[in-house]
Backbone as XML, in Angstrom:
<?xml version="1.0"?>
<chain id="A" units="angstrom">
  <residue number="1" name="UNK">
    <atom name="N" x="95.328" y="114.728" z="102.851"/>
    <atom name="CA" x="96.605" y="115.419" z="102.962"/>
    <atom name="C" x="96.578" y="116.403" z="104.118"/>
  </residue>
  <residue number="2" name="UNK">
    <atom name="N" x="97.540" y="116.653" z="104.595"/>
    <atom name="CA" x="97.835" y="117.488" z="105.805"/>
    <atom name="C" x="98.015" y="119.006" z="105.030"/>
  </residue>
  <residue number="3" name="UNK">
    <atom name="N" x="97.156" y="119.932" z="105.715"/>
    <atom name="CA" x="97.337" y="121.042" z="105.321"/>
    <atom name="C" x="97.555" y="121.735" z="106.734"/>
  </residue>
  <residue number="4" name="UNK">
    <atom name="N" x="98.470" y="122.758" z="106.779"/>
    <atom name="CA" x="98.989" y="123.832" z="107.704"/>
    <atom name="C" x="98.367" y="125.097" z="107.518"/>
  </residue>
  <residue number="5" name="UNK">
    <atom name="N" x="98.138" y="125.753" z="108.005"/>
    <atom name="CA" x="98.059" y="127.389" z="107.895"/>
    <atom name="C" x="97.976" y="128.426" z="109.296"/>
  </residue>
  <residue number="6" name="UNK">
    <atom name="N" x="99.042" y="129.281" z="109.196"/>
    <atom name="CA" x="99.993" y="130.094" z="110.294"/>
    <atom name="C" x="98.946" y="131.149" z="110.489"/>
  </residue>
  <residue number="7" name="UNK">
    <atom name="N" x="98.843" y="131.915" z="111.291"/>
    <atom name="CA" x="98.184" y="132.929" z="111.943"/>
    <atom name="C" x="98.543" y="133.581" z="112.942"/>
  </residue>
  <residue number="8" name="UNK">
    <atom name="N" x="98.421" y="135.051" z="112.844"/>
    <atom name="CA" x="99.131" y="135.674" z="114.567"/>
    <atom name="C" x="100.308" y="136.508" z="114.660"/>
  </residue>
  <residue number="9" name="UNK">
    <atom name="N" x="101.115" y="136.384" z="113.053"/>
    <atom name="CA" x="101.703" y="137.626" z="112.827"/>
    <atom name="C" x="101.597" y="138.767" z="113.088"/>
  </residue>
  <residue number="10" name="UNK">
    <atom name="N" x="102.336" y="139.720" z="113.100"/>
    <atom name="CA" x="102.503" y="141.097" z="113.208"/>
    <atom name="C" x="103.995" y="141.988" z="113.961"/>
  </residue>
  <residue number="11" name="UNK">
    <atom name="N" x="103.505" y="143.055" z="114.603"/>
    <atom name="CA" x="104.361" y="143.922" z="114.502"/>
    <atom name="C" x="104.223" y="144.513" z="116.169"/>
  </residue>
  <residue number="12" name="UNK">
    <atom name="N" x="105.925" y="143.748" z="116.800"/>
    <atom name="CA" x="105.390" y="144.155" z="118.338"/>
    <atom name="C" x="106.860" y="145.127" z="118.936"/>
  </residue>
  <residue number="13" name="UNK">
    <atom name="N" x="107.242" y="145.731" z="119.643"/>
    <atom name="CA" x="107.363" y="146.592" z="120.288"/>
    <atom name="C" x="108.787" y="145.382" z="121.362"/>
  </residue>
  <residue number="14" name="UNK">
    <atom name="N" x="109.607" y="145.646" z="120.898"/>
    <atom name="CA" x="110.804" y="145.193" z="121.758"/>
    <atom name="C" x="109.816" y="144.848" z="123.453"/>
  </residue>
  <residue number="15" name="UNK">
    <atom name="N" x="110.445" y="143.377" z="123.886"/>
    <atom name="CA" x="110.210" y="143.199" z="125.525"/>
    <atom name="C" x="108.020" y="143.175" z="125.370"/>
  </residue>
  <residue number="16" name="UNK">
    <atom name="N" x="107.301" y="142.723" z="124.401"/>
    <atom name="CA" x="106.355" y="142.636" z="123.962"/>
    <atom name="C" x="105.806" y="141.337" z="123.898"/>
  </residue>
  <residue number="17" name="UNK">
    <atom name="N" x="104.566" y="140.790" z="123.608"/>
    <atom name="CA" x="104.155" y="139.223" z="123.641"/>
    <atom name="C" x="103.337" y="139.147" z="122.527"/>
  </residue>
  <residue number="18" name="UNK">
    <atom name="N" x="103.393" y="137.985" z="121.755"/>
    <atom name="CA" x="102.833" y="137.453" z="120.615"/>
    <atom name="C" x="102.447" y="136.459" z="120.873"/>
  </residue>
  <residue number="19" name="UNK">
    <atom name="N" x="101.104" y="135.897" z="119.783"/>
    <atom name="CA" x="100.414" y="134.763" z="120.168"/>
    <atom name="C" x="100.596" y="134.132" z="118.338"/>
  </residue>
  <residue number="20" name="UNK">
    <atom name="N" x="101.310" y="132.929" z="118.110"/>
    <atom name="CA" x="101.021" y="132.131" z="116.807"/>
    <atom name="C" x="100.114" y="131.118" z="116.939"/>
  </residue>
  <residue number="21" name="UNK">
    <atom name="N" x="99.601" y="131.052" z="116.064"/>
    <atom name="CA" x="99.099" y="130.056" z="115.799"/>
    <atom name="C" x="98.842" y="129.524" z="114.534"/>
  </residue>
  <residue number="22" name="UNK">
    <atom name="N" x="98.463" y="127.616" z="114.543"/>
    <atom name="CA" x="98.746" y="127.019" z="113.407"/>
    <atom name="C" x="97.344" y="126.504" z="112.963"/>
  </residue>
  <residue number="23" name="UNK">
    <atom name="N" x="96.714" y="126.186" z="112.429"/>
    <atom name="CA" x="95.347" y="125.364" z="112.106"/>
    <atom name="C" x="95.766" y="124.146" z="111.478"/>
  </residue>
  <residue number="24" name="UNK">
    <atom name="N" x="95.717" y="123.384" z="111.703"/>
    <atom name="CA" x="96.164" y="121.661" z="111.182"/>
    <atom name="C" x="94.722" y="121.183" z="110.856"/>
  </residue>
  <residue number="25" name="UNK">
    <atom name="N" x="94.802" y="120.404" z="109.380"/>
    <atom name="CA" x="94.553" y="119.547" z="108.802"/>
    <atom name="C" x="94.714" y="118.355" z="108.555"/>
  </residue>
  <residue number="26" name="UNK">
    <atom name="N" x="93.972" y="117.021" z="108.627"/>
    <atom name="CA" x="94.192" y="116.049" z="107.996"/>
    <atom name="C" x="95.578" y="114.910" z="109.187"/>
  </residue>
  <residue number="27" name="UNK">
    <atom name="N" x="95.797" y="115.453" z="110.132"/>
    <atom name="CA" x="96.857" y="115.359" z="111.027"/>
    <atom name="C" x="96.569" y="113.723" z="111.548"/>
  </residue>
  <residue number="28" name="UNK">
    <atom name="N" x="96.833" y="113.057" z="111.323"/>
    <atom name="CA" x="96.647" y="111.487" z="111.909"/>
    <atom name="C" x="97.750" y="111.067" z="113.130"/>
  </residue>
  <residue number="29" name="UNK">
    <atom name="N" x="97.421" y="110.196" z="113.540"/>
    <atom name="CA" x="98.444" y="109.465" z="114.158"/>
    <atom name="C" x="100.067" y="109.515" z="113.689"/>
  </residue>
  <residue number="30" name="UNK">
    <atom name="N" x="100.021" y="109.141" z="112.813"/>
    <atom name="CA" x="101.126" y="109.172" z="112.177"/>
    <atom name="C" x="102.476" y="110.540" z="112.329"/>
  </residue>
  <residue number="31" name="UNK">
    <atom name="N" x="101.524" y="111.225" z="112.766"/>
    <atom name="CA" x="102.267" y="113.023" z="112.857"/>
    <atom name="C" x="102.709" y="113.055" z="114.243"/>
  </residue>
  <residue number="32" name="UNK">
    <atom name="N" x="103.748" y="112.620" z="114.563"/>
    <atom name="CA" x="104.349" y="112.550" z="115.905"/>
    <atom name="C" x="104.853" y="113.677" z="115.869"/>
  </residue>
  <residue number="33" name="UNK">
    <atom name="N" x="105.240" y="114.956" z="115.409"/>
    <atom name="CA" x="106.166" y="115.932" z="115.601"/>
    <atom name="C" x="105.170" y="117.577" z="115.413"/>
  </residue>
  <residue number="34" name="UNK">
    <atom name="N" x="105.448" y="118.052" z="115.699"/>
    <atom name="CA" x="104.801" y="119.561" z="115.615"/>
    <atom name="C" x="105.438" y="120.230" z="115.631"/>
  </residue>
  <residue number="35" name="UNK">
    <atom name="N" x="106.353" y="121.498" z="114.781"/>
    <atom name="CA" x="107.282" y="122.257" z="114.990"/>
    <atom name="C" x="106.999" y="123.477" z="114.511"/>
  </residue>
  <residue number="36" name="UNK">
    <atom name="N" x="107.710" y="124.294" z="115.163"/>
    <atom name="CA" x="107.464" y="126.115" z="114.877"/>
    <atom name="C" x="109.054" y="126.019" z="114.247"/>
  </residue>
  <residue number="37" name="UNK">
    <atom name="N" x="109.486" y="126.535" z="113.225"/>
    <atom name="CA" x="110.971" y="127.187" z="112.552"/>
    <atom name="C" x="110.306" y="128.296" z="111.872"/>
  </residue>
  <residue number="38" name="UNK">
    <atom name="N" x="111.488" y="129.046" z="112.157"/>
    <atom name="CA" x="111.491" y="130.601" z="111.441"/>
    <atom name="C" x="112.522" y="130.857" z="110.894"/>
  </residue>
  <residue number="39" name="UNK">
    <atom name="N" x="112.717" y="131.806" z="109.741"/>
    <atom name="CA" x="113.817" y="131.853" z="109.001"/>
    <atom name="C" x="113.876" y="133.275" z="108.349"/>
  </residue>
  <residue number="40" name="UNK">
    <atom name="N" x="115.184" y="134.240" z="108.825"/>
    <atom name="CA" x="114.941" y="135.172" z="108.062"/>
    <atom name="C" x="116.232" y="135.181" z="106.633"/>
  </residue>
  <residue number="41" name="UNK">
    <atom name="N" x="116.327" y="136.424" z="106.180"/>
    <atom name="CA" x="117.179" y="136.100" z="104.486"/>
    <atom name="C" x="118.770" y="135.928" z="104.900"/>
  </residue>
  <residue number="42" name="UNK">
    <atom name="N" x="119.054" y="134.928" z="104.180"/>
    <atom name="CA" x="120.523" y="135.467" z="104.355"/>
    <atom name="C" x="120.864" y="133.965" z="105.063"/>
  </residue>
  <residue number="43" name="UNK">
    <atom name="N" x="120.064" y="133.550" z="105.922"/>
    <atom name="CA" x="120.330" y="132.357" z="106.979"/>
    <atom name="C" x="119.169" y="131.496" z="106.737"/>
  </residue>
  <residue number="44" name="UNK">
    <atom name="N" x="119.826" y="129.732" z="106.969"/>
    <atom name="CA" x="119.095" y="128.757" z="107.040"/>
    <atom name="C" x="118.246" y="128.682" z="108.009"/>
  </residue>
  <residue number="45" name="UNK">
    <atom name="N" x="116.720" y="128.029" z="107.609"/>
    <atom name="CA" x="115.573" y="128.047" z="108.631"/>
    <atom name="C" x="116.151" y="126.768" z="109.534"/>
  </residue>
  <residue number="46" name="UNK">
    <atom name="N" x="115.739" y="127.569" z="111.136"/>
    <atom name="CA" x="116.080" y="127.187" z="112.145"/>
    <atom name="C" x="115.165" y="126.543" z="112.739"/>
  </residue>
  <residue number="47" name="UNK">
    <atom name="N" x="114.978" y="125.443" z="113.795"/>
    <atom name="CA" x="113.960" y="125.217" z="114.823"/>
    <atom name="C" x="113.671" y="125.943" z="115.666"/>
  </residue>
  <residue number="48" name="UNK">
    <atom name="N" x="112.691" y="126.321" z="116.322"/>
    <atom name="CA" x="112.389" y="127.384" z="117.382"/>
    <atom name="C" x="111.929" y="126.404" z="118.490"/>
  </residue>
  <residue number="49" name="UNK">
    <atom name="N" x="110.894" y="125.326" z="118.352"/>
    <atom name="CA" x="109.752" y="125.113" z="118.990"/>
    <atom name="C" x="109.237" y="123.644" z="118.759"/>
  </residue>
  <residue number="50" name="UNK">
    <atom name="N" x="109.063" y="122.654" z="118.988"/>
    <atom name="CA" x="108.280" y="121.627" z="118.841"/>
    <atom name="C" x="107.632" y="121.048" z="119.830"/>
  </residue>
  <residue number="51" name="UNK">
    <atom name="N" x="106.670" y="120.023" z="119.800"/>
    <atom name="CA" x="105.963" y="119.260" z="120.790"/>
    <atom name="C" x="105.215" y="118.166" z="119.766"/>
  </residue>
  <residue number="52" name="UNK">
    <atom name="N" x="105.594" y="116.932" z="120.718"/>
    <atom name="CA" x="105.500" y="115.668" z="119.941"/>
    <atom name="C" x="103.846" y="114.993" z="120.391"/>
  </residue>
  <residue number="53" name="UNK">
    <atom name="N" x="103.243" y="113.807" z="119.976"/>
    <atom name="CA" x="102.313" y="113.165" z="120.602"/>
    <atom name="C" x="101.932" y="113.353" z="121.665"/>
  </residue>
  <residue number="54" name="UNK">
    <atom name="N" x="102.883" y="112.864" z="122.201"/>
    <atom name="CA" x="102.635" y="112.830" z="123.967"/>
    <atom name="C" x="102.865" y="114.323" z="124.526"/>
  </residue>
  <residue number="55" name="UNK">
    <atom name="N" x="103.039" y="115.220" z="124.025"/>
    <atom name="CA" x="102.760" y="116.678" z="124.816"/>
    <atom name="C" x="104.310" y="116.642" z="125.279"/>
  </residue>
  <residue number="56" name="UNK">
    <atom name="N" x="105.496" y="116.397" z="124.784"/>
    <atom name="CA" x="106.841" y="116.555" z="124.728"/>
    <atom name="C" x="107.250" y="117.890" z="124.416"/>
  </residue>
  <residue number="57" name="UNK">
    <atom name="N" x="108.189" y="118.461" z="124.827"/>
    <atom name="CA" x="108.692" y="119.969" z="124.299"/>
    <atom name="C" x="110.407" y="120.055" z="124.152"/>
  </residue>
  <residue number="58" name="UNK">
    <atom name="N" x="110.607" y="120.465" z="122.864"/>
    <atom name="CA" x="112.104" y="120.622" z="122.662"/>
    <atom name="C" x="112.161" y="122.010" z="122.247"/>
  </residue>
  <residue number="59" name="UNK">
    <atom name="N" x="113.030" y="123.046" z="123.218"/>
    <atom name="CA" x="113.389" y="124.328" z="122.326"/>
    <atom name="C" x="114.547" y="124.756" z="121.964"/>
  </residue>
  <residue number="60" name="UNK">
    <atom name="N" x="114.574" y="125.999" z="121.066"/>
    <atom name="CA" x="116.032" y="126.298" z="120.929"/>
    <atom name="C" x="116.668" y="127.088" z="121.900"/>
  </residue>
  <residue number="61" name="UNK">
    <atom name="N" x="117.761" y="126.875" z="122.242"/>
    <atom name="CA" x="118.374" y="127.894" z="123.006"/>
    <atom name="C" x="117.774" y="129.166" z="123.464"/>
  </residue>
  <residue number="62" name="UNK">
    <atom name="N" x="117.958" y="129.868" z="122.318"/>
    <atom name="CA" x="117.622" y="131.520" z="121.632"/>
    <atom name="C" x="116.186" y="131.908" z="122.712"/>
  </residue>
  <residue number="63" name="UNK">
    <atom name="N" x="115.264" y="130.506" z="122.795"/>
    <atom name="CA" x="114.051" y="131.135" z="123.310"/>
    <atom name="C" x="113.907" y="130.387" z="124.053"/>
  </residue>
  <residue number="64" name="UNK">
    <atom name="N" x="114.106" y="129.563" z="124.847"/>
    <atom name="CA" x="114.270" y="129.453" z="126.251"/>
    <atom name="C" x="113.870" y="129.817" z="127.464"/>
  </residue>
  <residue number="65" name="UNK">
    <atom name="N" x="112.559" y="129.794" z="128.399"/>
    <atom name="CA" x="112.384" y="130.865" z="128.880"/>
    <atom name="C" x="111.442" y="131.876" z="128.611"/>
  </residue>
  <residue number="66" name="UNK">
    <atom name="N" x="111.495" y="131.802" z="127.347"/>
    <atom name="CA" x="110.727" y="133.288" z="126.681"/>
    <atom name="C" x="109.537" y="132.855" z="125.964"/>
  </residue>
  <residue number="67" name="UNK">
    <atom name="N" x="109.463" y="131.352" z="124.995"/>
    <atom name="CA" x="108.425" y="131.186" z="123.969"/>
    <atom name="C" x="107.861" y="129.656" z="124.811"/>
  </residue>
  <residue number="68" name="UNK">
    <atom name="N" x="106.613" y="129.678" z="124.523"/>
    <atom name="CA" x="105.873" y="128.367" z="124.963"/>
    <atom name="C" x="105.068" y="128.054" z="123.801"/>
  </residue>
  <residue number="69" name="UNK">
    <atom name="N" x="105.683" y="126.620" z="123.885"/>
    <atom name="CA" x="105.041" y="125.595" z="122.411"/>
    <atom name="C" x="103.355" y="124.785" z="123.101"/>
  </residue>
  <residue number="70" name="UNK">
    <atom name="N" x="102.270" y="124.697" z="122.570"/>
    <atom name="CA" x="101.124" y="123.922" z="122.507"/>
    <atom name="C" x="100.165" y="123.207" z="121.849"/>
  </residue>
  <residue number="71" name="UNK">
    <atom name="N" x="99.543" y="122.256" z="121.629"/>
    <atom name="CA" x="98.529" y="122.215" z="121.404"/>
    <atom name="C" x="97.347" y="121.703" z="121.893"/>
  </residue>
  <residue number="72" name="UNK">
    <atom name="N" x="96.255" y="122.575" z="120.485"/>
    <atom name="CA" x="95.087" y="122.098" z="121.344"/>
    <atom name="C" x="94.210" y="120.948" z="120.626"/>
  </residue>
  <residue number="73" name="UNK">
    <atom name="N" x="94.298" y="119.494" z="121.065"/>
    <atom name="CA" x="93.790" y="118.873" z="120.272"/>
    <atom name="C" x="92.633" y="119.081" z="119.526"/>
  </residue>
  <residue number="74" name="UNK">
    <atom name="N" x="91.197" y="119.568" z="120.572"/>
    <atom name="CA" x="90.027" y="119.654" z="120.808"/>
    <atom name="C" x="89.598" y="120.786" z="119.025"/>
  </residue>
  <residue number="75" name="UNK">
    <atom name="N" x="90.800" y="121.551" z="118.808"/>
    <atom name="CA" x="90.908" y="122.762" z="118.107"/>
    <atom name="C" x="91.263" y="122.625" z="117.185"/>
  </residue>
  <residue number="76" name="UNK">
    <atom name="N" x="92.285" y="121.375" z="117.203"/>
    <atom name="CA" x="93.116" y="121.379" z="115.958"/>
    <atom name="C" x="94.208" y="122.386" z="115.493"/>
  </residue>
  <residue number="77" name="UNK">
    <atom name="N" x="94.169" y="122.692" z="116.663"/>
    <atom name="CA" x="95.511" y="124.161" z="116.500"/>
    <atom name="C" x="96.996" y="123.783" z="116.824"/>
  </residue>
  <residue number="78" name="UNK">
    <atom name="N" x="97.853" y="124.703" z="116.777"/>
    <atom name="CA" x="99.451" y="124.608" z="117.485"/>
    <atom name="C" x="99.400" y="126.042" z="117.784"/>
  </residue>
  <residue number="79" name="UNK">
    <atom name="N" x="100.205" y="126.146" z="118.540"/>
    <atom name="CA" x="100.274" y="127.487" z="119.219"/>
    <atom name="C" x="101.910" y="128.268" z="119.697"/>
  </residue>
  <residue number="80" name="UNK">
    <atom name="N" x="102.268" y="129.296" z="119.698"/>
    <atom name="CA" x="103.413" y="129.880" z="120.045"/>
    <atom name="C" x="102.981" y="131.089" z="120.321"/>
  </residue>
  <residue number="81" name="UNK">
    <atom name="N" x="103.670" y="131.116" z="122.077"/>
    <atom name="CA" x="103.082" y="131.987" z="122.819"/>
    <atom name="C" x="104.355" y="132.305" z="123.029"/>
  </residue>
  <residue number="82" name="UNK">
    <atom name="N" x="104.539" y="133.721" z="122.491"/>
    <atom name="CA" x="105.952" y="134.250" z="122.779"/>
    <atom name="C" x="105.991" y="135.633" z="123.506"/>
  </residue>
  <residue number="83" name="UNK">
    <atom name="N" x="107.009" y="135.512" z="124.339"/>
    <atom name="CA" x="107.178" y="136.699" z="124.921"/>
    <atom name="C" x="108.800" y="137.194" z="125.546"/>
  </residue>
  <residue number="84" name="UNK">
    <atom name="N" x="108.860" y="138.863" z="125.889"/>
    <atom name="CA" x="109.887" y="139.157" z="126.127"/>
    <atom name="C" x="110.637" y="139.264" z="124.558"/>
  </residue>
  <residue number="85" name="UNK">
    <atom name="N" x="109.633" y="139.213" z="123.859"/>
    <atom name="CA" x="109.914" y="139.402" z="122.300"/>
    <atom name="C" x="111.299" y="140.705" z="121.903"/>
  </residue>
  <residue number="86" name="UNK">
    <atom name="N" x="112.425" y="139.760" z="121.494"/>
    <atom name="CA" x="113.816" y="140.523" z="121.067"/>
    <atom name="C" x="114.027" y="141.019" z="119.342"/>
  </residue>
  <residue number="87" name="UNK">
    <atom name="N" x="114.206" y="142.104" z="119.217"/>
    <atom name="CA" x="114.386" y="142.166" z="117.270"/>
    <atom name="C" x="115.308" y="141.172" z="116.648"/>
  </residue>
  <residue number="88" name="UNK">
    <atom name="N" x="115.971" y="140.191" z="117.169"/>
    <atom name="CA" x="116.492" y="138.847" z="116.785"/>
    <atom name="C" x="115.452" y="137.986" z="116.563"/>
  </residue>
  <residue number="89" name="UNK">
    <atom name="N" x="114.347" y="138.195" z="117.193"/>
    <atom name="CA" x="113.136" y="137.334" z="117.171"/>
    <atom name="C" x="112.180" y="137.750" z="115.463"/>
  </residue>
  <residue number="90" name="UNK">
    <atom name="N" x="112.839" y="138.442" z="115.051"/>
    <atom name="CA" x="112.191" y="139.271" z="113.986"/>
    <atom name="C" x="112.470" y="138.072" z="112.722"/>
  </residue>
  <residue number="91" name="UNK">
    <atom name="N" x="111.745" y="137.727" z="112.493"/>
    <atom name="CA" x="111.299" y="136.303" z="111.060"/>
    <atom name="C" x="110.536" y="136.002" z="110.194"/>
  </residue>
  <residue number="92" name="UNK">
    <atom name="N" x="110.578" y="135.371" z="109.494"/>
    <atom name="CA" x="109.194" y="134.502" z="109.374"/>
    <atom name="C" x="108.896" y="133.629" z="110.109"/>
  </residue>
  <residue number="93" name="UNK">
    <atom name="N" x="107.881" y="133.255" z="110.356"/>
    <atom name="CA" x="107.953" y="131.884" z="111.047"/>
    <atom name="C" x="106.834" y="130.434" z="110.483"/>
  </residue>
  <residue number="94" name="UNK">
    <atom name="N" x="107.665" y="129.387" z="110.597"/>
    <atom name="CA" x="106.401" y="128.577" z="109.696"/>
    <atom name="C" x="106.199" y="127.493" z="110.526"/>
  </residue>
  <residue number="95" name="UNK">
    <atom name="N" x="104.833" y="126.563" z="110.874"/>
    <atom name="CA" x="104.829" y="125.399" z="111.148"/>
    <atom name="C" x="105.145" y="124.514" z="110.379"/>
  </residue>
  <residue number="96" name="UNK">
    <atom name="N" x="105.444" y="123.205" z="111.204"/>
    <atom name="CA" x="105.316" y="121.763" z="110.342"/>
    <atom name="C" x="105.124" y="121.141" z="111.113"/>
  </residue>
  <residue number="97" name="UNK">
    <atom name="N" x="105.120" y="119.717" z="110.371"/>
    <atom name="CA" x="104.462" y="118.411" z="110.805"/>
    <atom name="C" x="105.265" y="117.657" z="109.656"/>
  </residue>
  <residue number="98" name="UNK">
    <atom name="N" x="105.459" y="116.326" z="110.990"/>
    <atom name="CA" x="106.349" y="115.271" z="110.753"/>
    <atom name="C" x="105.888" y="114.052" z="111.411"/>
  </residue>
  <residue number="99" name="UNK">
    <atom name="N" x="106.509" y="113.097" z="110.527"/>
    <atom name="CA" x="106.264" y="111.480" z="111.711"/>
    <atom name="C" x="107.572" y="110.581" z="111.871"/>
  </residue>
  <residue number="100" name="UNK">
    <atom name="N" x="108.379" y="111.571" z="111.950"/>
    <atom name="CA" x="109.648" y="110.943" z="113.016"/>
    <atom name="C" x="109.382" y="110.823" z="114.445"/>
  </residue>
  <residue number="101" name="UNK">
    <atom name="N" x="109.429" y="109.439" z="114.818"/>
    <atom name="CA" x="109.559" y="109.423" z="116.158"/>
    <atom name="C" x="110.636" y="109.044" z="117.184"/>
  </residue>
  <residue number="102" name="UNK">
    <atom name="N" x="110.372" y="109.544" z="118.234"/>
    <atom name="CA" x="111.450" y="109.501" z="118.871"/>
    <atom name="C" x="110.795" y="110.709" z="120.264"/>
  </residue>
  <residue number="103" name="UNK">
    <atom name="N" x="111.705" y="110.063" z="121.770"/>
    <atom name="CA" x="111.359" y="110.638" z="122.898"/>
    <atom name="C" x="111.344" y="112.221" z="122.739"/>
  </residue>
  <residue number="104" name="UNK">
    <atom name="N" x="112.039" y="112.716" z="121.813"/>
    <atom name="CA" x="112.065" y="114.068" z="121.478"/>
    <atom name="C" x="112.182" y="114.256" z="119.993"/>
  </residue>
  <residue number="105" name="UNK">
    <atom name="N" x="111.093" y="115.384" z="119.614"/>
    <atom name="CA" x="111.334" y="116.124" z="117.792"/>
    <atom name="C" x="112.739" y="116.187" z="118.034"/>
  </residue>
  <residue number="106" name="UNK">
    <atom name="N" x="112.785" y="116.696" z="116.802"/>
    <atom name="CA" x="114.313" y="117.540" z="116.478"/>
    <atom name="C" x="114.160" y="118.359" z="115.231"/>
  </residue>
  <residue number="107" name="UNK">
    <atom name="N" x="114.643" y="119.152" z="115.273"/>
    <atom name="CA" x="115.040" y="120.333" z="114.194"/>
    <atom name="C" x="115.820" y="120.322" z="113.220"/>
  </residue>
  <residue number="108" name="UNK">
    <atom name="N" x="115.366" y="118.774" z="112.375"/>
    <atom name="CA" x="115.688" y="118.415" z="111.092"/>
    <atom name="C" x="114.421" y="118.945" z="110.032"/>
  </residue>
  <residue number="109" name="UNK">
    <atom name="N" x="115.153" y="120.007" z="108.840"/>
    <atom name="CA" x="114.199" y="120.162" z="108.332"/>
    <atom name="C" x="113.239" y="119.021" z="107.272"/>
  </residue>
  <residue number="110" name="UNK">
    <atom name="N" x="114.444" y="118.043" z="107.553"/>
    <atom name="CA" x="113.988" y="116.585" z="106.615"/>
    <atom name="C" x="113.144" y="116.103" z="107.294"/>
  </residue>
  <residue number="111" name="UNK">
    <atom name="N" x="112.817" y="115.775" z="108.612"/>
    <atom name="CA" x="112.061" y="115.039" z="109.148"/>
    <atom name="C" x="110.755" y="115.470" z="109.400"/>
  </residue>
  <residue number="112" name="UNK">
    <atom name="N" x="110.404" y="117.058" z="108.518"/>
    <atom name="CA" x="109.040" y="117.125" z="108.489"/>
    <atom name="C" x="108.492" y="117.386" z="107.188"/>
  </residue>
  <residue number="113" name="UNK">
    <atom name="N" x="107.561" y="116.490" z="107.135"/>
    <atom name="CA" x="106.542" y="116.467" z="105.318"/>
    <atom name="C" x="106.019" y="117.356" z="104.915"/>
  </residue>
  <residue number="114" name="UNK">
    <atom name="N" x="105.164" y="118.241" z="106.020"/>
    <atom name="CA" x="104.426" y="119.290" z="105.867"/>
    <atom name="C" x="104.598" y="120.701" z="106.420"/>
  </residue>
  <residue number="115" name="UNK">
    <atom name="N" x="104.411" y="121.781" z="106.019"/>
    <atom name="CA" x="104.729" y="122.939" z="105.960"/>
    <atom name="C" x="103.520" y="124.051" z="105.861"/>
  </residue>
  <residue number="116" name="UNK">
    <atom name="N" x="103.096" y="125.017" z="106.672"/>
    <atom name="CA" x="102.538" y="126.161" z="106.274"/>
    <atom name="C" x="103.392" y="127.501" z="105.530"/>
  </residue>
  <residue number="117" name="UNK">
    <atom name="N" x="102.381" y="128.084" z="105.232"/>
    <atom name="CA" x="102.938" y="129.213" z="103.983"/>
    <atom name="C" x="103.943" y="130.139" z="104.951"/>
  </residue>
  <residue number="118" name="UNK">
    <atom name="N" x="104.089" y="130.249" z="106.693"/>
    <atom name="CA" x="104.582" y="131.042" z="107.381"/>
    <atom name="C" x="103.675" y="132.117" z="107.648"/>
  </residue>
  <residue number="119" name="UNK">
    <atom name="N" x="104.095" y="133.310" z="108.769"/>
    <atom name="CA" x="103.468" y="134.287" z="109.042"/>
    <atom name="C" x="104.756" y="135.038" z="109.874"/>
  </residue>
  <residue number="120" name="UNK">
    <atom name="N" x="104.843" y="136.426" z="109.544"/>
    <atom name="CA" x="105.672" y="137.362" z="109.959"/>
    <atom name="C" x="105.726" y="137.899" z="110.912"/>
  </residue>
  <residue number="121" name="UNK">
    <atom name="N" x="106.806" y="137.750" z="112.128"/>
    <atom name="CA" x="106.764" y="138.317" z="112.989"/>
    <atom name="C" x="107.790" y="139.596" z="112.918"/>
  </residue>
  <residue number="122" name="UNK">
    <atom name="N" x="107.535" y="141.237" z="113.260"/>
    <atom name="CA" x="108.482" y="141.964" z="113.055"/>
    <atom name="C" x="108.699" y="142.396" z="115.053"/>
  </residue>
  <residue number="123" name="UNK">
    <atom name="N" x="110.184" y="142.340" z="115.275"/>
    <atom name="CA" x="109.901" y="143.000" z="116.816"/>
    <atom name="C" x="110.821" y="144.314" z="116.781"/>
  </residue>
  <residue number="124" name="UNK">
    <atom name="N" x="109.856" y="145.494" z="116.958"/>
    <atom name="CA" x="111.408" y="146.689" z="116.699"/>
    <atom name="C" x="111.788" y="147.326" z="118.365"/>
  </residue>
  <residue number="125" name="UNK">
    <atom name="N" x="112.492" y="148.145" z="118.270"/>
    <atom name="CA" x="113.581" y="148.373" z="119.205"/>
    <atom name="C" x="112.194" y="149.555" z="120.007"/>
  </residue>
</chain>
């Protein structure tokens, strides 16, 4: 079974840089999708971030510019390297993993199986 687990949370300082990261388990072939969504109360969890097999990248609007999606095979990691960090940016944030394929993920929360517990990013003013 594919297990997730988030790392790299905390508490940064408006116009600031954060480093996430994911530890993947069990991840086969089959896992064409890699995605960062964050979700705070009140509102449905959003896509932020993905990168597929082939080292593909789809982002959201919102971060554009500002957040860079990776991984490292060798590591077994995923990564979100964010910066220029806005208090809109303020979430949870969780990985997943999916095996929808297609030239690009997408930010269906159906199309991914697996999920980490999340990790908190706070950004204040």
């Amino acid at each position: 079974q594919v297990q997730l687990a988030e790392s790299g949370g905390g508490s940064v300082q408006a116009g600031g840089s954060l480093r996430l990261s994911c530890a993947a388990s069990g991840i086969s072939y089959s896992t064409y999708c890699m995605t960062w969504f964050r979700q705070v109360p009140e509102k449905e969890r959003e896509g932020v971030a993905a990168i597929n097999r082939d080292g593909g990248t789809t982002y959201a609007d919102s971060v554009k510019g500002r957040f860079t999606i990776s991984k490292d095979t060798a590591k077994n990691t995923l990564s979100l390297q964010m910066s220029s960090l806005k208090p809109e940016d303020t979430a949870m944030y969780y990985c997943a993993a999916g095996s929808w394929y297609g030239a690009t993920c997408r930010f269906y929360r159906n199309d991914y199986d697996y999920w980490g517990q999340g990790t908190q990013v706070t950004v204040s003013s």
